[in-house]
Amino acid sequence: MIPEGLIHAAEILQSAQRVVVSTGAGMSRESGIPTFRDAQEGLWARFNPEELATERGFRTAPARVWGWYAHRRRAIMSCEPHPGHGALVALERLLPELVVVTQNIDGLHQASGSADVIELHGSIRRSKCLDHGHPFAGAFDEEIAGGEDAEQDPPPCPDCGSPLRPDVVWFGEMLPAAATTRAREFAEQCDVMLVVGTSGMVWPAAELPFVAERSGACIIEINPDPSEITRIADVFLQGRAGEVLPALVQALNVLRH
Ligand code: APR
């Protein structure tokens, strides 16, 4: 028997025209993506986040910061999407319009086939140059002549020679304007926002469900634990993304047939 909450969520989705899926770190958990803190092991444990994830830290010690991101990139690239990512791709095919807005920098939504993904905090799979922001999407020979945990000099930008940095949002930086504007527009216009695996504590991403709710959207939340979003959720589906999302797609398929 399908649990009542799942049926209710599926009914809401079935009549929706425009759905936004807002994902956070919990969405990547079952893929084994290490958090910033998880990755801070060995050599890296002695640095604080300001030294590893700020422009100032990069300007002070570019080889340290580039080496840290090479270390993180290597860990992230060895992870695979899980069935919850696949369920979002299936959902996209069942509904008129679905866009994913993510705080995650791992690129797993795109890797699993989601067509429209707005990345609020950038992507570790891309780089850009420090001085002009020229984008660089090429891969790096991961990496590091010196082996695991070694510092390494950032490669120069092919366009201008300035050092490349990861295209992620560092502490103290603005979120990318185009991504933020688009995400906010979708939040204002959607019928349903499905919020998956976020504590709702990191702003401005955390504001999106509140914007959607104020604009009249239904909020469905998936999380093993209550979050800052739970009090505005019309349906709270307690559980893991990798289990609840496939069950939700199954419930929607049952309703449709
Ligand atoms: N499925 C769904 N949700 C889960 C799972 C799971 N398997 N495991 C944990 N969660 C939930 C937790 O209960 C928590 O509410 O995911 C949430 C993770 O919260 P945070 O770690 O605060 O992550 P997030 O909300 O994404 O905010 C941190 O800020 O530093 C930046 O970009 C970085 O994404 C990161 C964000």
XYZ file of C-alpha atoms and ligand atoms in Angstrom:
293
model
C 0.000 0.000 0.000
C 1.268 3.481 -0.833
C 1.565 5.738 2.244
C -0.976 8.565 2.425
C 1.625 11.344 2.324
C 3.076 9.992 -0.909
C -0.355 9.836 -2.527
C -1.096 13.398 -1.438
C 2.262 14.605 -2.835
C 1.675 12.717 -6.088
C -1.786 14.288 -6.443
C -0.307 17.752 -5.970
C 2.356 17.036 -8.599
C -0.134 15.548 -11.036
C -2.010 18.816 -11.380
C 1.110 21.021 -11.457
C 2.228 22.955 -14.525
C 5.541 24.277 -13.271
C 7.606 22.503 -10.649
C 10.843 23.622 -9.022
C 12.995 21.049 -7.242
C 15.299 22.709 -4.742
C 18.158 20.481 -3.557
C 20.868 20.724 -0.913
C 23.696 18.635 0.482
C 21.297 15.887 1.659
C 20.475 15.143 -1.986
C 24.090 14.082 -2.563
C 24.492 12.199 0.690
C 23.624 8.760 -0.670
C 26.117 9.251 -3.512
C 28.821 9.509 -0.876
C 29.806 13.091 -1.721
C 32.127 14.266 1.054
C 31.129 17.551 2.650
C 33.683 20.349 2.919
C 34.339 19.217 6.482
C 34.535 15.512 5.550
C 37.153 16.309 2.928
C 39.258 18.257 5.410
C 41.362 15.297 6.448
C 45.124 14.655 6.543
C 47.180 17.624 5.440
C 44.067 19.732 4.973
C 42.835 19.447 8.574
C 45.202 22.172 9.741
C 43.705 24.884 7.543
C 40.549 26.786 8.283
C 37.816 27.380 5.672
C 38.972 30.998 5.195
C 42.358 29.711 4.032
C 40.847 27.183 1.615
C 37.654 28.768 0.304
C 38.050 32.533 0.029
C 39.569 34.759 -2.636
C 41.979 36.072 -0.029
C 43.111 32.525 0.777
C 43.630 31.861 -2.925
C 45.605 35.060 -3.496
C 47.763 34.294 -0.456
C 48.469 30.655 -1.321
C 47.160 29.737 -4.784
C 48.902 26.337 -4.901
C 47.393 25.323 -1.587
C 43.865 26.245 -2.600
C 44.155 24.741 -6.105
C 45.562 21.538 -4.528
C 42.643 21.427 -2.080
C 40.127 21.704 -4.905
C 41.984 19.057 -6.909
C 41.647 16.811 -3.864
C 37.910 17.538 -3.564
C 37.328 17.253 -7.301
C 38.952 13.839 -7.370
C 36.701 12.621 -4.530
C 33.571 14.060 -6.159
C 34.351 12.713 -9.640
C 34.492 9.172 -8.239
C 30.870 9.458 -6.994
C 27.833 8.405 -9.013
C 24.236 9.669 -9.031
C 21.831 7.546 -6.917
C 18.240 6.432 -7.636
C 16.883 9.734 -6.271
C 18.707 11.648 -9.027
C 17.258 9.215 -11.581
C 13.774 9.724 -10.130
C 14.041 13.478 -10.738
C 14.856 12.794 -14.397
C 11.782 10.518 -14.577
C 9.677 13.227 -12.912
C 10.856 15.768 -15.466
C 9.482 13.496 -18.230
C 6.126 13.089 -16.483
C 5.452 16.787 -15.845
C 4.978 19.762 -18.197
C 7.877 21.787 -16.757
C 10.463 21.000 -14.112
C 13.639 22.832 -13.204
C 16.188 21.833 -10.587
C 17.747 24.561 -8.431
C 20.687 23.219 -6.468
C 23.119 24.395 -3.841
C 25.361 21.440 -4.663
C 28.561 21.920 -6.640
C 29.027 18.272 -7.615
C 27.186 18.257 -10.965
C 25.335 15.011 -10.144
C 21.958 16.243 -11.411
C 23.435 16.879 -14.862
C 25.391 13.597 -14.714
C 22.141 11.714 -14.213
C 20.415 13.546 -17.084
C 18.417 16.422 -15.596
C 17.974 18.888 -18.458
C 17.584 22.204 -16.660
C 19.738 22.698 -13.577
C 20.368 26.079 -11.952
C 23.544 25.951 -9.866
C 23.390 28.562 -7.118
C 26.844 27.847 -5.696
C 28.662 27.092 -8.976
C 30.284 23.809 -9.976
C 33.530 22.159 -9.023
C 33.590 20.699 -12.546
C 34.251 24.141 -14.032
C 36.932 26.751 -13.504
C 37.251 30.433 -14.318
C 40.134 32.834 -14.243
C 40.769 34.943 -11.207
C 41.087 38.315 -12.888
C 38.402 38.278 -15.595
C 36.171 35.307 -14.855
C 36.871 33.744 -18.260
C 35.164 30.337 -18.104
C 37.209 27.170 -18.482
C 35.373 23.854 -18.788
C 38.325 21.604 -19.669
C 39.379 18.715 -17.469
C 42.642 18.588 -15.553
C 44.888 15.596 -15.387
C 43.821 14.691 -11.977
C 46.003 15.330 -11.030
C 48.848 16.426 -9.286
C 52.300 15.377 -10.099
C 53.041 15.325 -6.395
C 50.316 12.799 -5.561
C 47.381 12.931 -3.168
C 47.116 16.001 -0.960
C 49.923 17.864 -2.715
C 49.767 21.561 -3.326
C 49.936 22.499 -6.974
C 50.065 25.696 -8.986
C 46.817 26.657 -10.690
C 47.069 26.466 -14.489
C 46.939 29.779 -16.392
C 43.770 30.894 -18.175
C 44.147 30.049 -21.901
C 42.669 33.487 -22.771
C 44.572 35.876 -20.524
C 47.114 33.962 -18.452
C 45.599 34.843 -15.095
C 45.417 31.866 -12.707
C 42.405 29.560 -12.914
C 40.252 29.098 -9.815
C 37.321 26.763 -9.233
C 33.982 28.183 -10.411
C 32.363 27.809 -7.007
C 31.015 30.456 -4.659
C 33.558 31.080 -1.932
C 32.822 32.547 1.492
C 32.129 36.253 1.218
C 31.241 36.098 -2.478
C 27.967 36.933 -4.198
C 26.020 34.096 -5.790
C 26.064 34.170 -9.618
C 23.537 36.853 -10.586
C 21.956 35.079 -13.563
C 21.390 31.865 -11.580
C 19.937 33.745 -8.612
C 17.578 35.813 -10.749
C 16.315 32.785 -12.666
C 15.870 30.722 -9.498
C 13.871 33.510 -7.885
C 11.660 33.929 -10.939
C 10.895 30.213 -10.966
C 10.196 30.297 -7.222
C 7.693 33.125 -7.765
C 5.977 31.388 -10.663
C 5.929 27.698 -9.757
C 2.848 25.761 -8.595
C 4.903 23.317 -6.568
C 8.312 23.433 -4.951
C 9.823 20.097 -3.998
C 12.542 20.732 -1.406
C 15.022 17.878 -0.976
C 17.879 17.483 1.486
C 18.463 21.007 2.686
C 18.535 22.315 6.242
C 17.171 25.675 5.030
C 19.822 27.527 6.983
C 22.124 28.801 4.238
C 20.829 31.999 2.660
C 19.883 33.163 0.081
C 19.087 29.636 -1.196
C 17.002 29.028 1.921
C 14.726 31.892 0.972
C 13.406 30.204 -2.186
C 10.803 27.927 -0.528
C 9.483 30.952 1.399
C 9.241 32.974 -1.820
C 7.358 30.092 -3.461
C 5.021 29.675 -0.501
C 4.214 33.400 -0.399
C 3.463 33.265 -4.128
C 0.907 30.504 -3.559
C 2.899 27.361 -4.400
C 2.492 24.054 -2.570
C 5.637 22.962 -0.752
C 6.590 19.290 -0.586
C 9.649 18.455 1.488
C 11.798 15.322 1.579
C 14.225 15.029 4.480
C 14.979 12.398 7.129
C 14.722 15.141 9.766
C 12.581 18.257 10.122
C 14.288 21.416 8.836
C 13.692 25.167 8.766
C 11.402 24.537 5.788
C 9.164 21.925 7.441
C 6.820 24.433 9.055
C 5.725 25.783 5.671
C 5.561 22.359 3.984
C 2.127 21.200 2.842
C 3.493 17.655 2.753
C 6.563 16.480 4.670
C 7.860 13.137 3.403
C 10.231 11.947 6.063
C 13.038 9.820 4.641
C 16.046 9.701 2.370
C 16.094 11.203 -1.108
C 17.278 7.919 -2.643
C 14.247 6.084 -1.303
C 11.450 8.668 -1.182
C 11.958 10.182 -4.661
C 11.649 6.842 -6.530
C 8.581 6.014 -4.373
C 7.059 9.372 -5.285
C 7.534 8.723 -9.008
C 5.981 5.300 -8.560
C 2.968 6.846 -6.783
C 2.577 9.369 -9.607
C 2.678 6.585 -12.184
C -0.009 4.670 -10.265
C -2.254 7.767 -10.225
C -1.794 8.310 -13.949
C -2.860 4.759 -14.911
N 18.187 12.531 1.896
C 17.622 13.746 2.059
N 18.048 14.648 2.971
C 19.075 14.296 3.747
C 19.717 13.045 3.636
C 19.227 12.139 2.665
N 19.769 10.933 2.485
N 20.717 12.993 4.546
C 20.704 14.174 5.194
N 19.717 14.965 4.725
C 19.355 16.325 5.135
C 19.719 16.704 6.547
O 18.718 16.293 7.471
C 19.817 18.222 6.448
O 18.560 18.840 6.680
O 20.068 17.212 4.316
C 20.226 18.454 4.988
C 21.660 18.928 4.794
O 21.794 20.202 5.377
P 23.118 21.090 5.197
O 24.309 20.212 5.464
O 22.938 22.332 6.002
O 23.165 21.392 3.631
P 22.496 22.566 2.776
O 21.117 22.876 3.272
O 22.694 22.162 1.361
O 23.344 23.831 3.114
C 24.732 23.818 3.028
O 25.868 25.571 1.893
O 28.137 25.417 2.215
C 27.128 25.503 1.273
O 26.905 24.662 -0.902
C 27.147 24.267 0.437
O 25.245 22.839 -0.097
C 25.996 23.427 0.945
C 25.158 24.408 1.703
